[in-house]
mmCIF file of C-alpha atoms in Angstrom:
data_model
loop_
_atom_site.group_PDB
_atom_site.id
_atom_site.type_symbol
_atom_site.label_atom_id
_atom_site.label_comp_id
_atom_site.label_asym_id
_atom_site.label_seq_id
_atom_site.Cartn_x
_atom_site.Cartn_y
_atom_site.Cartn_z
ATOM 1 C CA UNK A 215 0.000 0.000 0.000
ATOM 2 C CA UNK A 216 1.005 3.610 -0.777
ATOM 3 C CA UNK A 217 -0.099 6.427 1.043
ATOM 4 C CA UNK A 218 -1.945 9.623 -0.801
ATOM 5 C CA UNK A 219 -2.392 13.042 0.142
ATOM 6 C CA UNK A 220 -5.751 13.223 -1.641
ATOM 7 C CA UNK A 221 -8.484 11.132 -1.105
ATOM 8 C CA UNK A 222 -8.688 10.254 -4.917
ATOM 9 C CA UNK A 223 -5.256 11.573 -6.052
ATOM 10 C CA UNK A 224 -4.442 13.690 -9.155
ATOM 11 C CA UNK A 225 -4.616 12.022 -12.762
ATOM 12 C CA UNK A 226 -1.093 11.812 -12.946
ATOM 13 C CA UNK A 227 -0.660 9.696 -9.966
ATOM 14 C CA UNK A 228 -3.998 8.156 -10.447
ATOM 15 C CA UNK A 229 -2.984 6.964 -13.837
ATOM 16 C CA UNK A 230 0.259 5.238 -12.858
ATOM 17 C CA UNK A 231 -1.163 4.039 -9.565
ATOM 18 C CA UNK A 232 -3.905 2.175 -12.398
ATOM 19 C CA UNK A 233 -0.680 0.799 -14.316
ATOM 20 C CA UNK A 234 0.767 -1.112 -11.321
ATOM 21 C CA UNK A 235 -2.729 -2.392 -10.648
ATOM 22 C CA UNK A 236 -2.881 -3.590 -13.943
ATOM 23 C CA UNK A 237 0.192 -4.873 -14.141
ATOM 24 C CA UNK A 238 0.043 -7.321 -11.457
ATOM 25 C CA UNK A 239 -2.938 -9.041 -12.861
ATOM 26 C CA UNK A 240 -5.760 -7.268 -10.825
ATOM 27 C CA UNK A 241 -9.464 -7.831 -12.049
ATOM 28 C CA UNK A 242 -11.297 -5.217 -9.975
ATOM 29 C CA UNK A 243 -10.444 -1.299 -8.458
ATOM 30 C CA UNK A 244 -12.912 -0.119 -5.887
ATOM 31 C CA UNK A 245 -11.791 3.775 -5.394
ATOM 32 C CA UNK A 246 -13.390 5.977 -3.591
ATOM 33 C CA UNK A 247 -13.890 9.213 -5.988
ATOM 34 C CA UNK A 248 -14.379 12.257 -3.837
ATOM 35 C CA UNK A 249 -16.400 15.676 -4.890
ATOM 36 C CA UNK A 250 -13.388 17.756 -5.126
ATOM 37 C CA UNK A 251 -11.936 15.023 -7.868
ATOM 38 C CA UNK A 252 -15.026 15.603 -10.257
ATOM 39 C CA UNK A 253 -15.063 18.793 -10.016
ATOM 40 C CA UNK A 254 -11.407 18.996 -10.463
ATOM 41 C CA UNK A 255 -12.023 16.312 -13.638
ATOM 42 C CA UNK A 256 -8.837 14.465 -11.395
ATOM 43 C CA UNK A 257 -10.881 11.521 -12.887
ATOM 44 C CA UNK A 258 -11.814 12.193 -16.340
ATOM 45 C CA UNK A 259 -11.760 9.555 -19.115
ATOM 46 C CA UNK A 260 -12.037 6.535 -16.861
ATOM 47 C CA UNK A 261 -15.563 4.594 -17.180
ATOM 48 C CA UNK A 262 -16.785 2.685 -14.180
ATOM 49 C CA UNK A 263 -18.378 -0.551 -14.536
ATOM 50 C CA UNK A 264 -20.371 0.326 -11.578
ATOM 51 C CA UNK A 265 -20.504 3.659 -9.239
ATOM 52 C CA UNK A 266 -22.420 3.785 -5.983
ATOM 53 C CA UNK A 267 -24.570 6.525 -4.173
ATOM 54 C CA UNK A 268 -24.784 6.513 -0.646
ATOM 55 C CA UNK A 269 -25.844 10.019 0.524
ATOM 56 C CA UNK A 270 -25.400 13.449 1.020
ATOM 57 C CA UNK A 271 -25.305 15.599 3.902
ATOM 58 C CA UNK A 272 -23.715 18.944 5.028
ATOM 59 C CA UNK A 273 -20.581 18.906 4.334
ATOM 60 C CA UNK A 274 -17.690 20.649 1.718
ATOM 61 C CA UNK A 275 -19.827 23.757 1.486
ATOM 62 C CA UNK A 276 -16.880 25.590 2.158
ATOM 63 C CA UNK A 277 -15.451 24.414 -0.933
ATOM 64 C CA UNK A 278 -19.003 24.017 -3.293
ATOM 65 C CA UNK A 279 -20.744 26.929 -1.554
ATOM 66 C CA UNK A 280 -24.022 25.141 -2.255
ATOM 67 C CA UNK A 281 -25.961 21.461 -1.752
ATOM 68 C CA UNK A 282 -27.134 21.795 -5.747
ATOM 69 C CA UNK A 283 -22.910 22.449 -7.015
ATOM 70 C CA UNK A 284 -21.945 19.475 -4.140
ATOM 71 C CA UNK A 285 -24.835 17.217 -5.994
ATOM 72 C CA UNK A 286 -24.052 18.601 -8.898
ATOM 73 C CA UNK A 287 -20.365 17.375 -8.487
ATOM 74 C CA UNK A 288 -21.378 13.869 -7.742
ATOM 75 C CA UNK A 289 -23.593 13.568 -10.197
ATOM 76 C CA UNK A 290 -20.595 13.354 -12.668
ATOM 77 C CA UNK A 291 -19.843 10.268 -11.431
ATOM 78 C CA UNK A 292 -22.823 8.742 -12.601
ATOM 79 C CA UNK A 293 -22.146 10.357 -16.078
ATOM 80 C CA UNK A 294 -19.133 8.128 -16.229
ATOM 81 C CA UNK A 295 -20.888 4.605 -16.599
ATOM 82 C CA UNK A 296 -21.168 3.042 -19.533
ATOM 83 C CA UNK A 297 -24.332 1.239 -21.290
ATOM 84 C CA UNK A 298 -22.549 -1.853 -19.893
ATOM 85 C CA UNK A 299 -21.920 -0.443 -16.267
ATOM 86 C CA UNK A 300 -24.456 -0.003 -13.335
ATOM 87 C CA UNK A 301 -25.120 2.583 -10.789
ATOM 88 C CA UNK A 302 -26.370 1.529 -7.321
ATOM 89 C CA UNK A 303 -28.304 3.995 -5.538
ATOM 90 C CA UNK A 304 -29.974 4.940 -1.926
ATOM 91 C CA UNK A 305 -33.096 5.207 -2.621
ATOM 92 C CA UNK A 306 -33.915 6.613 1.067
ATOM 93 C CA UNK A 307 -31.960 9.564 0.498
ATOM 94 C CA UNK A 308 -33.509 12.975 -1.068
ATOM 95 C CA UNK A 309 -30.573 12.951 -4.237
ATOM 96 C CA UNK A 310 -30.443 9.130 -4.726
ATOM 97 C CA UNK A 311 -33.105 9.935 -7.676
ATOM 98 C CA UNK A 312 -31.233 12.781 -9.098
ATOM 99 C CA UNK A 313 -28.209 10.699 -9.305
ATOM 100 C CA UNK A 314 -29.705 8.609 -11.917
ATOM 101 C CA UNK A 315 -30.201 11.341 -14.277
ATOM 102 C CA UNK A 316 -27.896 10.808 -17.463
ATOM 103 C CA UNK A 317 -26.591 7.484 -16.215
ATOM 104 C CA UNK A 318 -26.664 5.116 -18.796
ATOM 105 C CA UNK A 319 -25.944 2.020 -17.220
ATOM 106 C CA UNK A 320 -28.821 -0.059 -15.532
ATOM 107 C CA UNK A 321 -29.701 1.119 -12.190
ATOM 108 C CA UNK A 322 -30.145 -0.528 -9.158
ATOM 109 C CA UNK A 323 -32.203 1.601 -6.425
ATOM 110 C CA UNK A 324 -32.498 0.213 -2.670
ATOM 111 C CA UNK A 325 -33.350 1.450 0.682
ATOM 112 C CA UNK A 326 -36.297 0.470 3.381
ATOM 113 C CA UNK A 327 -38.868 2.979 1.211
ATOM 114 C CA UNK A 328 -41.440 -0.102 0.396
ATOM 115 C CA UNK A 329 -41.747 1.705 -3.210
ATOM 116 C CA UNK A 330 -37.928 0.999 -4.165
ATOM 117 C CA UNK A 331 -37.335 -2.278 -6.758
ATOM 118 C CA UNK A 332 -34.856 -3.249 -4.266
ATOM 119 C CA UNK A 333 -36.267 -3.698 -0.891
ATOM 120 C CA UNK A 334 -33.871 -3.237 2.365
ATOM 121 C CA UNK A 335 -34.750 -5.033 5.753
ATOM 122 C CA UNK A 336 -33.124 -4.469 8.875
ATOM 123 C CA UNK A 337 -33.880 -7.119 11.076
ATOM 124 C CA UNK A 338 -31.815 -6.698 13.848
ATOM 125 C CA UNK A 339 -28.882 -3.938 14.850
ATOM 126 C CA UNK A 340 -27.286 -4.947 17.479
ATOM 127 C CA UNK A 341 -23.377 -4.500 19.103
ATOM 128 C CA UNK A 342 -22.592 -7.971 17.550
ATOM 129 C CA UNK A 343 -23.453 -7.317 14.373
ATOM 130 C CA UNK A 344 -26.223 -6.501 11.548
ATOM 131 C CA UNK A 345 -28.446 -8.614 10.525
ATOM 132 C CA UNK A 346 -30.257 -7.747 7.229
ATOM 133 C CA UNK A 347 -31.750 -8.553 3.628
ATOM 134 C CA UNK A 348 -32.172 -7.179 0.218
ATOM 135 C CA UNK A 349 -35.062 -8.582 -1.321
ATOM 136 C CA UNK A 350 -35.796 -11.467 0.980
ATOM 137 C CA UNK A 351 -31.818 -12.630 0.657
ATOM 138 C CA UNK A 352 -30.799 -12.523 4.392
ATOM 139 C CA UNK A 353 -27.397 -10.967 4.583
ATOM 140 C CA UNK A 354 -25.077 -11.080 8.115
ATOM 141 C CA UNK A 355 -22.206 -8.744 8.910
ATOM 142 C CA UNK A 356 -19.646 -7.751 12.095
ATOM 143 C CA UNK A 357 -20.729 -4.121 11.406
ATOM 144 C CA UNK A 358 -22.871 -2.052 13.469
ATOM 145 C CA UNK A 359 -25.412 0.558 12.637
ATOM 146 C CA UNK A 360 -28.041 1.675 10.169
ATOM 147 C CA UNK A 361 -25.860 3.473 8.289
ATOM 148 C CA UNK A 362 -23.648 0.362 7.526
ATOM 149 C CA UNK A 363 -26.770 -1.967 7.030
ATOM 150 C CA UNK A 364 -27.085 0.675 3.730
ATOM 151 C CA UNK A 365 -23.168 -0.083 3.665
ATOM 152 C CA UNK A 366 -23.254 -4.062 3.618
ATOM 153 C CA UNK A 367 -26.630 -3.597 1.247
ATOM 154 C CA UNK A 368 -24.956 -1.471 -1.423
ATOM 155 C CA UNK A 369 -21.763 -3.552 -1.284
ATOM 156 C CA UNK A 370 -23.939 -6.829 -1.653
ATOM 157 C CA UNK A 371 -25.592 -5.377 -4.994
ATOM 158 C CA UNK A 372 -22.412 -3.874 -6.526
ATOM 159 C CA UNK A 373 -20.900 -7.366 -6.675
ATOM 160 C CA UNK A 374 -23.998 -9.207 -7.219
ATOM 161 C CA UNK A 375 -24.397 -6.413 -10.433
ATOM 162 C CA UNK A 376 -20.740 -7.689 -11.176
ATOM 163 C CA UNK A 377 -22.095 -11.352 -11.905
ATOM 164 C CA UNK A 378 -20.885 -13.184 -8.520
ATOM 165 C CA UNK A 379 -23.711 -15.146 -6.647
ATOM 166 C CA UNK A 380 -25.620 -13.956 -4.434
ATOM 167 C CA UNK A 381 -25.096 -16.597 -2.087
ATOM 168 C CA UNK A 382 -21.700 -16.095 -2.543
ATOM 169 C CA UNK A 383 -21.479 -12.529 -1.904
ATOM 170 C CA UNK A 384 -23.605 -13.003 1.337
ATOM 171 C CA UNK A 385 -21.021 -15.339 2.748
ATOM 172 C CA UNK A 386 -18.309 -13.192 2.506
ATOM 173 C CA UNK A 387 -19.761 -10.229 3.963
ATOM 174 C CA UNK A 388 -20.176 -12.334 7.055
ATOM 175 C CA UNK A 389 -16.852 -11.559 7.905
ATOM 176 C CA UNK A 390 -15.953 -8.163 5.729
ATOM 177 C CA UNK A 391 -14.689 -5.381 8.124
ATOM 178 C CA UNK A 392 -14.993 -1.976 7.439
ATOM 179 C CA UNK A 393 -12.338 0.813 7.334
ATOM 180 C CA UNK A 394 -9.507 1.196 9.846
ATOM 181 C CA UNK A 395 -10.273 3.334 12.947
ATOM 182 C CA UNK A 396 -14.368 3.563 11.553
ATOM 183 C CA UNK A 397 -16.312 1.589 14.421
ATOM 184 C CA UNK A 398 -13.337 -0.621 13.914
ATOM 185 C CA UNK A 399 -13.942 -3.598 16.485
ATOM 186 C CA UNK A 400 -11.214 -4.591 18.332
ATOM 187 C CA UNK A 401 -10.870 -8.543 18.772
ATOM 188 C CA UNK A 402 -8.679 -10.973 20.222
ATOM 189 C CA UNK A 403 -8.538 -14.404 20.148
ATOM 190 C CA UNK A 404 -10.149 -15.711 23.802
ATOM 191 C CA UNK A 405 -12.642 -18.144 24.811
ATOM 192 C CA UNK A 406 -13.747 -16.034 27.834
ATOM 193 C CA UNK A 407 -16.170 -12.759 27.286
ATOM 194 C CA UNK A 408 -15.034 -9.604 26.648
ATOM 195 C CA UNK A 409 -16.846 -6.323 26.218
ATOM 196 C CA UNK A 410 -17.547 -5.027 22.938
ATOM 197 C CA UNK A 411 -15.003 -2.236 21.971
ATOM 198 C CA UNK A 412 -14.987 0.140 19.191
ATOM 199 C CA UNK A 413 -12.663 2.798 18.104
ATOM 200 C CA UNK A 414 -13.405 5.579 16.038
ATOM 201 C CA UNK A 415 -11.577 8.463 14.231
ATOM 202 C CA UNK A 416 -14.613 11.015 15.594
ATOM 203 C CA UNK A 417 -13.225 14.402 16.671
ATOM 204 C CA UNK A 418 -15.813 16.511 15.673
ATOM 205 C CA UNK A 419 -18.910 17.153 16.680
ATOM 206 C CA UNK A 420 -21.032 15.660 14.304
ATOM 207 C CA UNK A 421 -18.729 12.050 14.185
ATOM 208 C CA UNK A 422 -19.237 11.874 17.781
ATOM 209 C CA UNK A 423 -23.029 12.289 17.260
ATOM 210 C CA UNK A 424 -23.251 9.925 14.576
ATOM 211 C CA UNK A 425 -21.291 6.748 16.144
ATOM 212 C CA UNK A 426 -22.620 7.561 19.670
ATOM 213 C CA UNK A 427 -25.985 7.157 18.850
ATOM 214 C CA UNK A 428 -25.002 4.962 16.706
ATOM 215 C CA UNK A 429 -24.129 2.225 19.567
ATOM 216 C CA UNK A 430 -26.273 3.781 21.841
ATOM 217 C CA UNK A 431 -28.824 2.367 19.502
ATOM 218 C CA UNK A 432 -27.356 -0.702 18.955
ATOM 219 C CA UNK A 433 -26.977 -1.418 23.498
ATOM 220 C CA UNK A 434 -29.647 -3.781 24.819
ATOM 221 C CA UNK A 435 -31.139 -3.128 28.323
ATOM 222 C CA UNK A 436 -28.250 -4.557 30.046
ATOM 223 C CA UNK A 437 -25.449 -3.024 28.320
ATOM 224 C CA UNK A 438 -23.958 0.000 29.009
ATOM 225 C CA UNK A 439 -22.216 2.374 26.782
ATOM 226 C CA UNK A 440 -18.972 3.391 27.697
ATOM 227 C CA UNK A 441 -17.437 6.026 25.885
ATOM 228 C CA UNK A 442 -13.618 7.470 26.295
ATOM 229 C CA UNK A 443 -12.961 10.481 24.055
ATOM 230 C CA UNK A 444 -10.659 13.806 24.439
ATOM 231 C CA UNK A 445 -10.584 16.896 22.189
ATOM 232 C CA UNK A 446 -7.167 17.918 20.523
ATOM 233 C CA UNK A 447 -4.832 20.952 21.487
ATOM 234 C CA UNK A 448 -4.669 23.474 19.292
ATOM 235 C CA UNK A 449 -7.683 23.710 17.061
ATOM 236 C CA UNK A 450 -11.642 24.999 17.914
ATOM 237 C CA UNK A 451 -11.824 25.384 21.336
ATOM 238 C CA UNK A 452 -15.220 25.807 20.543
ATOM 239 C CA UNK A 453 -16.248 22.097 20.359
ATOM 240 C CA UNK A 454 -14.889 21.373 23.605
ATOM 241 C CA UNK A 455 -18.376 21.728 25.535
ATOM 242 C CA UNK A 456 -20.560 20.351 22.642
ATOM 243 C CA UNK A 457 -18.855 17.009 22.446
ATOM 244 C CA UNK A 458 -18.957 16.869 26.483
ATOM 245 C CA UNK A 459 -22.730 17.362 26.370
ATOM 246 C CA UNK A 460 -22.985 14.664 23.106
ATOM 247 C CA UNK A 461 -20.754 12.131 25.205
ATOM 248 C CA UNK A 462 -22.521 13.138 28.690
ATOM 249 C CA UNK A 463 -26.313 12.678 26.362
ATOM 250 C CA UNK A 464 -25.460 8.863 25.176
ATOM 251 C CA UNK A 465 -22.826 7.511 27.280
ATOM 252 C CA UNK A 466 -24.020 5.514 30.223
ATOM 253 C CA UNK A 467 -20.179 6.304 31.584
ATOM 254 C CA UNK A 468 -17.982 8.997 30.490
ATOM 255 C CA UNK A 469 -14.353 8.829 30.490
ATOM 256 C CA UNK A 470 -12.877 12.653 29.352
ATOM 257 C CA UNK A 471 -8.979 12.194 28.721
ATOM 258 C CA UNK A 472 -6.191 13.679 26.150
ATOM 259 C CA UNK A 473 -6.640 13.155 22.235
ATOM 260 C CA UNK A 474 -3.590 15.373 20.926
ATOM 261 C CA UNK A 475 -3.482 17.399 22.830
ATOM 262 C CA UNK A 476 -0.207 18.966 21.005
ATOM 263 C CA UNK A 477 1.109 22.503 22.673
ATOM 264 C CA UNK A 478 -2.001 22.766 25.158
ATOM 265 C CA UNK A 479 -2.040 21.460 28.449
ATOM 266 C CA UNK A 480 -4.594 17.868 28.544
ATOM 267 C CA UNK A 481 -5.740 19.385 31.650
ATOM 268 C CA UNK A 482 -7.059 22.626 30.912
ATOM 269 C CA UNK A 483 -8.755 20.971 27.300
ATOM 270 C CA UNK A 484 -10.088 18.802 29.620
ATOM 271 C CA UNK A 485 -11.432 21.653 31.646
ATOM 272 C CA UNK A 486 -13.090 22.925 28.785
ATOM 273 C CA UNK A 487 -15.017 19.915 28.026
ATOM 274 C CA UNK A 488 -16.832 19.901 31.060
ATOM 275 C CA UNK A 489 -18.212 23.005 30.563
ATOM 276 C CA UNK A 490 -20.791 21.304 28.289
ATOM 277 C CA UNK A 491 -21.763 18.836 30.790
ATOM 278 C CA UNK A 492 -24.974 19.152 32.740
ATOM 279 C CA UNK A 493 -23.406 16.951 35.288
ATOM 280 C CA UNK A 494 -19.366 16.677 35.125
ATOM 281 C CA UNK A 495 -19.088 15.786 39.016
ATOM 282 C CA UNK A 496 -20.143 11.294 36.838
ATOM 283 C CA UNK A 497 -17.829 11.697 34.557
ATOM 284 C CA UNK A 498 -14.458 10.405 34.890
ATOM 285 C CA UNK A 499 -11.356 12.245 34.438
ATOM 286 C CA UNK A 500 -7.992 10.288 33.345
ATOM 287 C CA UNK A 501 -6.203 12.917 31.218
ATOM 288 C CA UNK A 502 -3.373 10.126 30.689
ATOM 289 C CA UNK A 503 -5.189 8.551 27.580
ATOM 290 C CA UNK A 504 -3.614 4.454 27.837
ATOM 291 C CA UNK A 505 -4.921 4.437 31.396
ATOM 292 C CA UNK A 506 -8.159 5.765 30.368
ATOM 293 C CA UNK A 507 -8.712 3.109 27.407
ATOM 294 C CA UNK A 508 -7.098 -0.047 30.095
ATOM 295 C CA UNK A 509 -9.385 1.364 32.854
ATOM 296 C CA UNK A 510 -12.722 1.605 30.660
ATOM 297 C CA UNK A 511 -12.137 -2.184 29.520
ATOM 298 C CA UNK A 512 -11.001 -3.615 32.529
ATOM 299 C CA UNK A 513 -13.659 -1.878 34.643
ATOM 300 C CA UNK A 514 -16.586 -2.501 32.157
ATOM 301 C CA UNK A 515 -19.084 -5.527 32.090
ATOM 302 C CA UNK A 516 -18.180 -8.726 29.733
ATOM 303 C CA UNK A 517 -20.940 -7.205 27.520
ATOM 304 C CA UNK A 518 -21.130 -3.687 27.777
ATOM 305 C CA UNK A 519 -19.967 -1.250 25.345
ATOM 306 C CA UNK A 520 -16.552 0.606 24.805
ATOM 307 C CA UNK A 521 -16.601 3.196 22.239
ATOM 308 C CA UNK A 522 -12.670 4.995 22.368
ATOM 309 C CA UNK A 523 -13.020 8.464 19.698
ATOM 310 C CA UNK A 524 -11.229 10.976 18.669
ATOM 311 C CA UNK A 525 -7.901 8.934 17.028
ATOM 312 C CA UNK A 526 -9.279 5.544 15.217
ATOM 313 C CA UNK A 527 -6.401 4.785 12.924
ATOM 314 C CA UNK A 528 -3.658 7.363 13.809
ATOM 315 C CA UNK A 529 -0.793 5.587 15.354
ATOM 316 C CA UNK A 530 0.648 8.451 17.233
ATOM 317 C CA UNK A 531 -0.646 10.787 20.083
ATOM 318 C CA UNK A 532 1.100 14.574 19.461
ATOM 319 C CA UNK A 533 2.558 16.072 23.036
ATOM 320 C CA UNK A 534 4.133 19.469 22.930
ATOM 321 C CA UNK A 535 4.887 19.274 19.582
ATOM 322 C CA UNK A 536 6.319 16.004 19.339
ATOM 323 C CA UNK A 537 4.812 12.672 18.069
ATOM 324 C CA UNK A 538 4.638 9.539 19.974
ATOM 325 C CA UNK A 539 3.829 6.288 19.250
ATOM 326 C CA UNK A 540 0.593 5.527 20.225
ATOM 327 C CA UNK A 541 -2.388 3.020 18.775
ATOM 328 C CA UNK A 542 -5.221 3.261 20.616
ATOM 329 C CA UNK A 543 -6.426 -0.371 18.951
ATOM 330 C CA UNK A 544 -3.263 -2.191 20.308
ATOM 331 C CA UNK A 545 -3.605 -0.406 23.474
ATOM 332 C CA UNK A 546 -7.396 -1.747 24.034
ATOM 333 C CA UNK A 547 -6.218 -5.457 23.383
ATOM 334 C CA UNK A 548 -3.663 -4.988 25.740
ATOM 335 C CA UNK A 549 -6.232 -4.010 27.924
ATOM 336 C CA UNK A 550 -8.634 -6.647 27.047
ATOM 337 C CA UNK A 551 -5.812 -9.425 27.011
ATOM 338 C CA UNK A 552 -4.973 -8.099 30.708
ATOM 339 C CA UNK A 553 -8.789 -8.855 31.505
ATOM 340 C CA UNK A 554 -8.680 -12.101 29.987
ATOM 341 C CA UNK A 555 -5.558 -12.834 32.125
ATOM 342 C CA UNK A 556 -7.232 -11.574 35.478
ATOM 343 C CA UNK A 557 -10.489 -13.983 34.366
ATOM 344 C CA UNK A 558 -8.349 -16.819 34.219
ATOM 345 C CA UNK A 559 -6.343 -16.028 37.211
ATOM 346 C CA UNK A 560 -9.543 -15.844 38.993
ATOM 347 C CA UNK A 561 -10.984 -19.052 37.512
ATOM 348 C CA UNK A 562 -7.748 -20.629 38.531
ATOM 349 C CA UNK A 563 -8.111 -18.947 41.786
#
């Protein structure tokens, strides 16, 4: 793997990344083609057998200045498939429809609308997993939310669209895992129980929202949520409070600690975030972040929740300037490999 500065890079570096793809003997690309690239034309002259639609919400206005030029943008993509190709499409969502305009591959349009030709079902959501169909063909998957059941659904008709069987396709996805550091679910190999811990790259706002309802959702009766978050040094202070409330609103516990916190002092960020809380006297303050992430496993129920934000993938943590090495997904199987040690000690015991 090579890393890119762009999330779909410039057609120079596009075009040779393509060649050693090719090269090797690789069948299929899936590329994820941002707004900024179409409207840049960064992807201009490539067709795609199939392009995929999952929504649109509030965000690069800064750079489109409207929702119409931010559709507008995506809707090139579309433009790109050929008679042969296919375009899969969320139904659900408000510009799923306008995607279709001017494709002229055959589209496929899903979502839980009972009016759409194909027909999502979301029969259970739960911290273990999703469990789903698309027309009638149950589908399983390790992923969590209602936003990845549209996820797992849209990646099930792409390759079914491709000409591999449905059966097929359904069996893989039983064990596909998403993107590093998105609700990324941190394993290890143990017969004993463990809770269920995510980590997540949310450091706004808005991510925080999103995958804290998300799992808040997703809890049973007997689960709690636990969620372990900080806010980084140097950037809007202005956040601070709001994700404090956000956290405080759908975490059963609350663990504030550092994220990066860079040239600022963890403890006064810290500060900060409580300001937002109704009631910061329940929440728990470890500003040193590994003893926050061991504490909330090995202090959590077998099946509660652990939801760690605010790094997901990044394997550093940034302190006066300086980068560290620091993972917060090896650090929570530590922690959960020092649980499984205590549970056996105490079996033993």
């Amino acid at each position: 793997s090579e890393a890119s500065k762009y999330t779909t890079a410039d057609p120079v570096e596009l075009a040779d990344d393509l060649r050693k793809i090719a090269d090797l003997g690789t069948e299929f690309v899936s590329m994820e083609v941002s707004s900024h690239a179409l409207d840049q034309d960064r992807v201009s002259g490539l067709d795609f057998e199939v392009a995929a639609f999952t929504n649109l919400t509030l965000d690069h206005l800064d750079y489109h200045k409207t929702m119409e030029a931010y559709a507008a943008a995506k809707q090139k993509l579309f433009h790109q498939v050929p008679e042969r190709g296919f375009a899969v499409l969320n139904g659900d969502d408000h510009y799923g429809s306008y995607m279709a305009d001017g494709c002229k591959g055959k589209v496929y349009t899903f979502g839980q609308n009972i009016h759409l030709p194909y027909r999502l079902r979301i029969n259970s959501n739960t911290a273990s997993g999703l469990s789903l169909s698309v027309n009638s063909l149950p589908v399983e998957s390790p992923l969590v939310g209602e936003f990845n059941a549209y996820n797992v659904a849209q990646a099930f008709l792409i390759c079914t669209s491709l000409g591999f069987e449905p059966e097929d396709v359904a069996e893989a996805l039983k064990t596909a895992k998403g993107a590093p550091g998105r609700l990324d679910r941190v394993t290890i190999d143990s017969e004993n129980p463990y809770p269920h811990v995510f980590v997540d790259y949310a450091h706004t706002p808005d991510a925080l929202e999103k995958v804290s309802s998300t799992l808040h959702a997703a809890r049973q009766p007997h689960q709690q949520l636990v969620i372990v978050f900080g806010c980084g040094g140097d950037r809007d202070r202005s956040k601070r409070p709001v994700m404090g409330k956000i956290a405080e609103t759908y975490g059963d516990r609350v663990i504030v600690t550092s994220d990066n916190p860079r040239t600022e002092d963890p403890e006064t960020i810290i500060d900060e975030i409580y300001t937002g809380m109704d009631h910061p006297e329940e929440a728990e303050r470890i500003s040193d972040r590994r003893k926050a992430i061991v504490h909330a496993i090995t202090s959590s129920n077998n099946d509660d929740l652990v939801l760690i934000a605010g790094k997901g993938h990044e394997d550093y943590q940034e302190i006066n300037g300086k980068r560290h090495p620091f993972d917060d997904r090896k650090i929570a199987k530590e922690a959960i490999k020092t649980r499984d040690s205590h549970h056996l000690n105490t079996e033993e015991g």
